Short mmCIF file of C-alpha atoms and ligand atoms in Angstrom, two decimals:
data_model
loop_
_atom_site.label_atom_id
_atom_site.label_comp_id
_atom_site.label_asym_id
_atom_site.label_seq_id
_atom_site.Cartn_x
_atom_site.Cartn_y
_atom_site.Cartn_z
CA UNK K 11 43.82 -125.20 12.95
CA UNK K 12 40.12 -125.59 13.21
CA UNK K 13 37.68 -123.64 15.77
CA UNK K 14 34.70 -125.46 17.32
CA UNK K 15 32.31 -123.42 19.11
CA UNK K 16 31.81 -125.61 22.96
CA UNK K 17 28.30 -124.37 23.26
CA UNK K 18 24.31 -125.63 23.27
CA UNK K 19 23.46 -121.87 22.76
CA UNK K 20 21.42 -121.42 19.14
CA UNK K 21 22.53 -117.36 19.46
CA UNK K 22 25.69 -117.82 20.11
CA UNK K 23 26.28 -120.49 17.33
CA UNK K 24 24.65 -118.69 14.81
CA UNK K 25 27.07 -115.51 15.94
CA UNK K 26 30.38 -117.55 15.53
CA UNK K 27 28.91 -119.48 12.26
CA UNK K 28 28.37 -115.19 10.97
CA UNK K 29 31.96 -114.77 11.16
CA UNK K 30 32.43 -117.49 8.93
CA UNK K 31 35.61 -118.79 11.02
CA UNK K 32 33.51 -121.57 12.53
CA UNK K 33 34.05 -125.33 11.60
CA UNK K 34 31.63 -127.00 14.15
CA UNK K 35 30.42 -127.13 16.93
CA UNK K 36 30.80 -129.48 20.80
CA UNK K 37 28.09 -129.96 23.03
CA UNK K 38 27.91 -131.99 26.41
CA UNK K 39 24.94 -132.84 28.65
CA UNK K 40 25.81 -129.66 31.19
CA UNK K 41 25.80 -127.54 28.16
CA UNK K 42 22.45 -128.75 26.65
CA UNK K 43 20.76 -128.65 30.80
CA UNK K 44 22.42 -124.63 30.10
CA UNK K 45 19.76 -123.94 27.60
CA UNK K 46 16.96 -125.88 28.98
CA UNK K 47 16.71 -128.93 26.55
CA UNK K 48 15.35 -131.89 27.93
CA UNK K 49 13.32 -134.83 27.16
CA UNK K 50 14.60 -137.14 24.27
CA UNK K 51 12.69 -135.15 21.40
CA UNK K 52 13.70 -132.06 22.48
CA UNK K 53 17.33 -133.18 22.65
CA UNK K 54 17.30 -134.90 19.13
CA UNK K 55 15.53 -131.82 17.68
CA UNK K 56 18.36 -129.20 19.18
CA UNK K 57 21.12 -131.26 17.60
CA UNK K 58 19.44 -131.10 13.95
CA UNK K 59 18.69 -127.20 14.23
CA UNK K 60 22.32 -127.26 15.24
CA UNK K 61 23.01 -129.05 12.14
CA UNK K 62 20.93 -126.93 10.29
CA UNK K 63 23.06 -123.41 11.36
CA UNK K 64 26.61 -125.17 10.95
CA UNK K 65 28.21 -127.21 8.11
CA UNK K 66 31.12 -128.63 10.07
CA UNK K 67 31.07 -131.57 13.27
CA UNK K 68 28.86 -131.16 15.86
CA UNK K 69 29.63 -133.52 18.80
CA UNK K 70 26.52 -135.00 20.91
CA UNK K 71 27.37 -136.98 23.85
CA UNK K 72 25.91 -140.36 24.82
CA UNK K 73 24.08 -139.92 28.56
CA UNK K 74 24.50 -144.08 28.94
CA UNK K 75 27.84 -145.50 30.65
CA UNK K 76 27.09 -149.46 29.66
CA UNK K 77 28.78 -150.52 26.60
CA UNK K 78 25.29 -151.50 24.76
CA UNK K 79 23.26 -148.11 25.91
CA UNK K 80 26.11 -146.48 24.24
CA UNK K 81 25.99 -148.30 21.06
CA UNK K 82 21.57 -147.76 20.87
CA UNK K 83 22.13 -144.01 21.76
CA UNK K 84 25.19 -143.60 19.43
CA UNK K 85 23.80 -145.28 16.33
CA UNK K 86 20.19 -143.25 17.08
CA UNK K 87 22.46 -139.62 17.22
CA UNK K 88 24.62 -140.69 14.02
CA UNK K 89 21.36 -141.37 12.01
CA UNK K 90 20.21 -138.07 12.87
CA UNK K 91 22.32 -136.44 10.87
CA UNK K 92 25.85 -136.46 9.25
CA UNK K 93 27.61 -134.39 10.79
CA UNK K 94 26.51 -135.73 13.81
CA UNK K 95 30.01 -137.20 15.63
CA UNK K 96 29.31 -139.54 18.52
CA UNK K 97 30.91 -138.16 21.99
CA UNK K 98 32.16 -140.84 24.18
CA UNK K 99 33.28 -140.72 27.68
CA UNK K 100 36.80 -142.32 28.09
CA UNK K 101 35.78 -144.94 30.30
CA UNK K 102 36.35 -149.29 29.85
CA UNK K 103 32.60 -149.40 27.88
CA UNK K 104 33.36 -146.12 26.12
CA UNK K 105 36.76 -147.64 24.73
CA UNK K 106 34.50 -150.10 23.12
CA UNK K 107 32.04 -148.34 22.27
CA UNK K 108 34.46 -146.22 20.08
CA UNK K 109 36.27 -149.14 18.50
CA UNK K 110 32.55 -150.28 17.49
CA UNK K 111 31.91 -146.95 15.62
CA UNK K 112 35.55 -146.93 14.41
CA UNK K 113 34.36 -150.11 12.55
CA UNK K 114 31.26 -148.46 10.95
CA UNK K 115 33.06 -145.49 10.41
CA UNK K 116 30.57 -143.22 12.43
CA UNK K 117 32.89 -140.69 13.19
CA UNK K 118 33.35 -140.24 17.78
CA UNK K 119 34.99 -138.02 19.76
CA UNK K 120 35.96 -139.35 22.74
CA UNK K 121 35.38 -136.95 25.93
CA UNK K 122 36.94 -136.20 29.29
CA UNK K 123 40.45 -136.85 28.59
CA UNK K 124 43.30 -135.92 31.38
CA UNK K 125 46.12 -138.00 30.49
CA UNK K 126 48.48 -139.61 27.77
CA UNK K 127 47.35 -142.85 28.86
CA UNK K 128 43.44 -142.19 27.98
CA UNK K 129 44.74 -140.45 25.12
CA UNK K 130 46.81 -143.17 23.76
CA UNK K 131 43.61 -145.99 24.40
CA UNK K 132 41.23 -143.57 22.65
CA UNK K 133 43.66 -143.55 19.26
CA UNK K 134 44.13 -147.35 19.57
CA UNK K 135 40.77 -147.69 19.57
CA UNK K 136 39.80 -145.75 16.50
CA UNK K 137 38.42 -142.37 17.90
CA UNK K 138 38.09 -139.30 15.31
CA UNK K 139 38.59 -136.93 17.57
CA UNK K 140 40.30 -136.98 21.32
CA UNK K 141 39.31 -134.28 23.87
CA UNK K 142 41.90 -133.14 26.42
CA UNK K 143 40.29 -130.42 29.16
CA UNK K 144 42.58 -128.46 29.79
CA UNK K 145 40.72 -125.90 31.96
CA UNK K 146 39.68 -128.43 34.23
CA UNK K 147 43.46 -130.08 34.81
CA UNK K 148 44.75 -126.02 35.48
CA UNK K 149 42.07 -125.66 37.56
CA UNK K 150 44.06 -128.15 39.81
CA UNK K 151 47.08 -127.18 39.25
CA UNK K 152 48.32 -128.73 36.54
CA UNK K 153 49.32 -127.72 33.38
CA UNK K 154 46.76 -128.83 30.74
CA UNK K 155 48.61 -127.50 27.31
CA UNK K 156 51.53 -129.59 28.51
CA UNK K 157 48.94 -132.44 28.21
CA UNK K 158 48.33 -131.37 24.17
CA UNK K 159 52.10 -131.05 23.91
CA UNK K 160 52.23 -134.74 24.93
CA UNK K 161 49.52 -136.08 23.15
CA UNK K 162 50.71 -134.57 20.11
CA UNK K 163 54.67 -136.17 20.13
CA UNK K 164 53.03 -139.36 21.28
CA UNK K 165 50.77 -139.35 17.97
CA UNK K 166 52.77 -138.12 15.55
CA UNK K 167 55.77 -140.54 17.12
CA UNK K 168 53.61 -143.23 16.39
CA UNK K 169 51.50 -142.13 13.51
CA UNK K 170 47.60 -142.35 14.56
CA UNK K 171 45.40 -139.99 12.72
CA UNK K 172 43.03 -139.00 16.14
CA UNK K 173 42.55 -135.42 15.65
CA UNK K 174 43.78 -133.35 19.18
CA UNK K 175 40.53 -131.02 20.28
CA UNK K 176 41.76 -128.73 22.57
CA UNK K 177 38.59 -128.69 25.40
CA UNK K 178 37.53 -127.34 27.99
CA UNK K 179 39.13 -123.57 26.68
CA UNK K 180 38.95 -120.58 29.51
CA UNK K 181 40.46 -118.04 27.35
CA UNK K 182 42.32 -116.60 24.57
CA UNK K 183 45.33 -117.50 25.61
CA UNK K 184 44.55 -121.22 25.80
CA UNK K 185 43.51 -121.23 21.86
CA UNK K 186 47.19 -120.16 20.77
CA UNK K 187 48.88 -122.10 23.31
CA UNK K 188 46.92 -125.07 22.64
CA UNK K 189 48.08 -124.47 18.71
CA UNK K 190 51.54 -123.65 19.51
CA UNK K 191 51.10 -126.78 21.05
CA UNK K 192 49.97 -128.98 18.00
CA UNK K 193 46.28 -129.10 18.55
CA UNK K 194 44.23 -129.88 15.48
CA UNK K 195 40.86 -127.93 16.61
CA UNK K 196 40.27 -126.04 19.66
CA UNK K 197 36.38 -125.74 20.79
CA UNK K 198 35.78 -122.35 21.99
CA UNK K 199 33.69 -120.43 24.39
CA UNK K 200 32.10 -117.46 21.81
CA UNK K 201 33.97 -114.80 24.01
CA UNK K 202 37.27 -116.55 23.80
CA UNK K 203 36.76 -116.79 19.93
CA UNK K 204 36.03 -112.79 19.97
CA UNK K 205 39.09 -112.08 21.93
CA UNK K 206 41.56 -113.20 19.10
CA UNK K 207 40.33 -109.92 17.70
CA UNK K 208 41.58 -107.86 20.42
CA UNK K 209 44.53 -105.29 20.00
CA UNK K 210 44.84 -101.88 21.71
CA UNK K 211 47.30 -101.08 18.54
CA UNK K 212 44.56 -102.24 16.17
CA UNK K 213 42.15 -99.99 18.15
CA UNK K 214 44.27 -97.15 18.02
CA UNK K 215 45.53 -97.51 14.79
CA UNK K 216 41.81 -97.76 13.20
CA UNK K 217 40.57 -94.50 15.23
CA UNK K 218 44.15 -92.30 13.67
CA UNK K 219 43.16 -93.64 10.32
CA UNK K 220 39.47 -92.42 10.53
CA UNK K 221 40.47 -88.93 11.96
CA UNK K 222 43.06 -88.37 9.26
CA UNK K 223 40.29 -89.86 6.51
CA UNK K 224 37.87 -87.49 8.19
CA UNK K 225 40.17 -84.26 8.57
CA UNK K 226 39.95 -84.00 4.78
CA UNK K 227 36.86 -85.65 3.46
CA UNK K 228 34.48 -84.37 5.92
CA UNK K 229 35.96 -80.07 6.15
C1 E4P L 21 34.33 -130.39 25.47
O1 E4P L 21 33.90 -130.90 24.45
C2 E4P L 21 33.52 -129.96 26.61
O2 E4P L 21 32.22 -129.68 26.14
C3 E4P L 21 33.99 -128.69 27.25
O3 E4P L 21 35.09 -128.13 26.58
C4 E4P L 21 34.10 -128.73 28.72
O4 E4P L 21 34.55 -127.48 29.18
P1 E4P L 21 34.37 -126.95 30.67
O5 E4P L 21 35.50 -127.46 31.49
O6 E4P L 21 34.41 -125.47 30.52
O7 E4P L 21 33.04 -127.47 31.19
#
């Protein structure tokens, strides 16, 4: 299983890239206003330092919602750099847009998925990467790593090579259900990345070991 980091933050990318875990990287337009980037320069310039701190994926998302603003913006973000992947609402325009990269093989990932149905048009349609939030559908009540569960039996049922991102991740918890539940990559918040680490045994375990090292090296 892979780990994105779902962040604009330079800091916190270069943290998670230090642990040498990290295999890209998601952004989104809330997460870039986050950090302050605005104006098209600006924008273009934070993806390539991006670039330049991680060697995996690094998702920037298209601001236009008309199939032909998507295609300008798209093509001007993949030529940025290569490991630039094209994020694409799941919306009529953004189904085409997708199938249009699919073609050129720019690699998309196509954003703000809450159902099997979007799912299922985003792999017809040729999309690297497919983004269920799961956050956002518990957030209403529903149960988003039943959505991955689906997704994943309905792709490997049928064979289409869209890679499941796990999005929109509160917690720890959410990174090993969403593998339990047959996610390909999960795209992390830093602090749910550092709380895989977390064990009270480890903790206690590590602090017995140092006393007993100590107890005789250190009289
Ligand atoms: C995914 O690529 C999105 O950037 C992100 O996971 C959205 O998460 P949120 O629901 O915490 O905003």
């Amino acid at each position: 299983m892979k780990f994105f980091i779902d962040t604009a933050n330079l800091e916190q990318i270069k943290e998670a890239q230090s642990l040498g875990i990290l295999d890209g990287v998601t952004t989104n337009p809330s997460l870039m206003a986050k950090e302050g980037i605005s104006g098209k320069e600006n924008i273009l310039q934070h993806y390539l330092n991006i670039c330049n701190i991680v060697e995996g994926p690094v998702s920037a998302e298209v601001i236009s919602t008309d199939y032909e603003g998507m295609i300008k913006e798209g093509e001007e973000l993949a030529a940025l750099h290569p490991q630039i992947v094209v994020k694409i609402p799941i919306i009529k325009d953004g189904i085409k847009a997708i199938k249009y990269f699919s073609s050129k093989s720019i690699p998309t990932n196509c954003t703000l998925v809450f159902s099997v149905g979007q799912a299922l048009l985003a792999a017809k349609a040729g999309a690297t990467y497919v983004s269920p939030f799961i956050g956002r559908l518990d957030d209403i009540s529903s149960d988003g790593v039943d959505l991955i569960r689906k997704i994943y039996e309905m792709y490997d049922f049928y064979g289409f090579e869209t890679q499941i991102l796990a999005a929109s991740i509160r917690h720890t918890m959410h990174i090993i259900q969403s593998m339990e539940a047959g996610a390909d990559v999960a795209t992390c918040p830093l602090s749910a990345i550092l709380g895989l680490l977390k064990h009270p045994l480890t903790d206690s375990g590590l602090e017995t070991f140092l006393k007993d090292f100590n107890k005789v090296n250190n009289k």
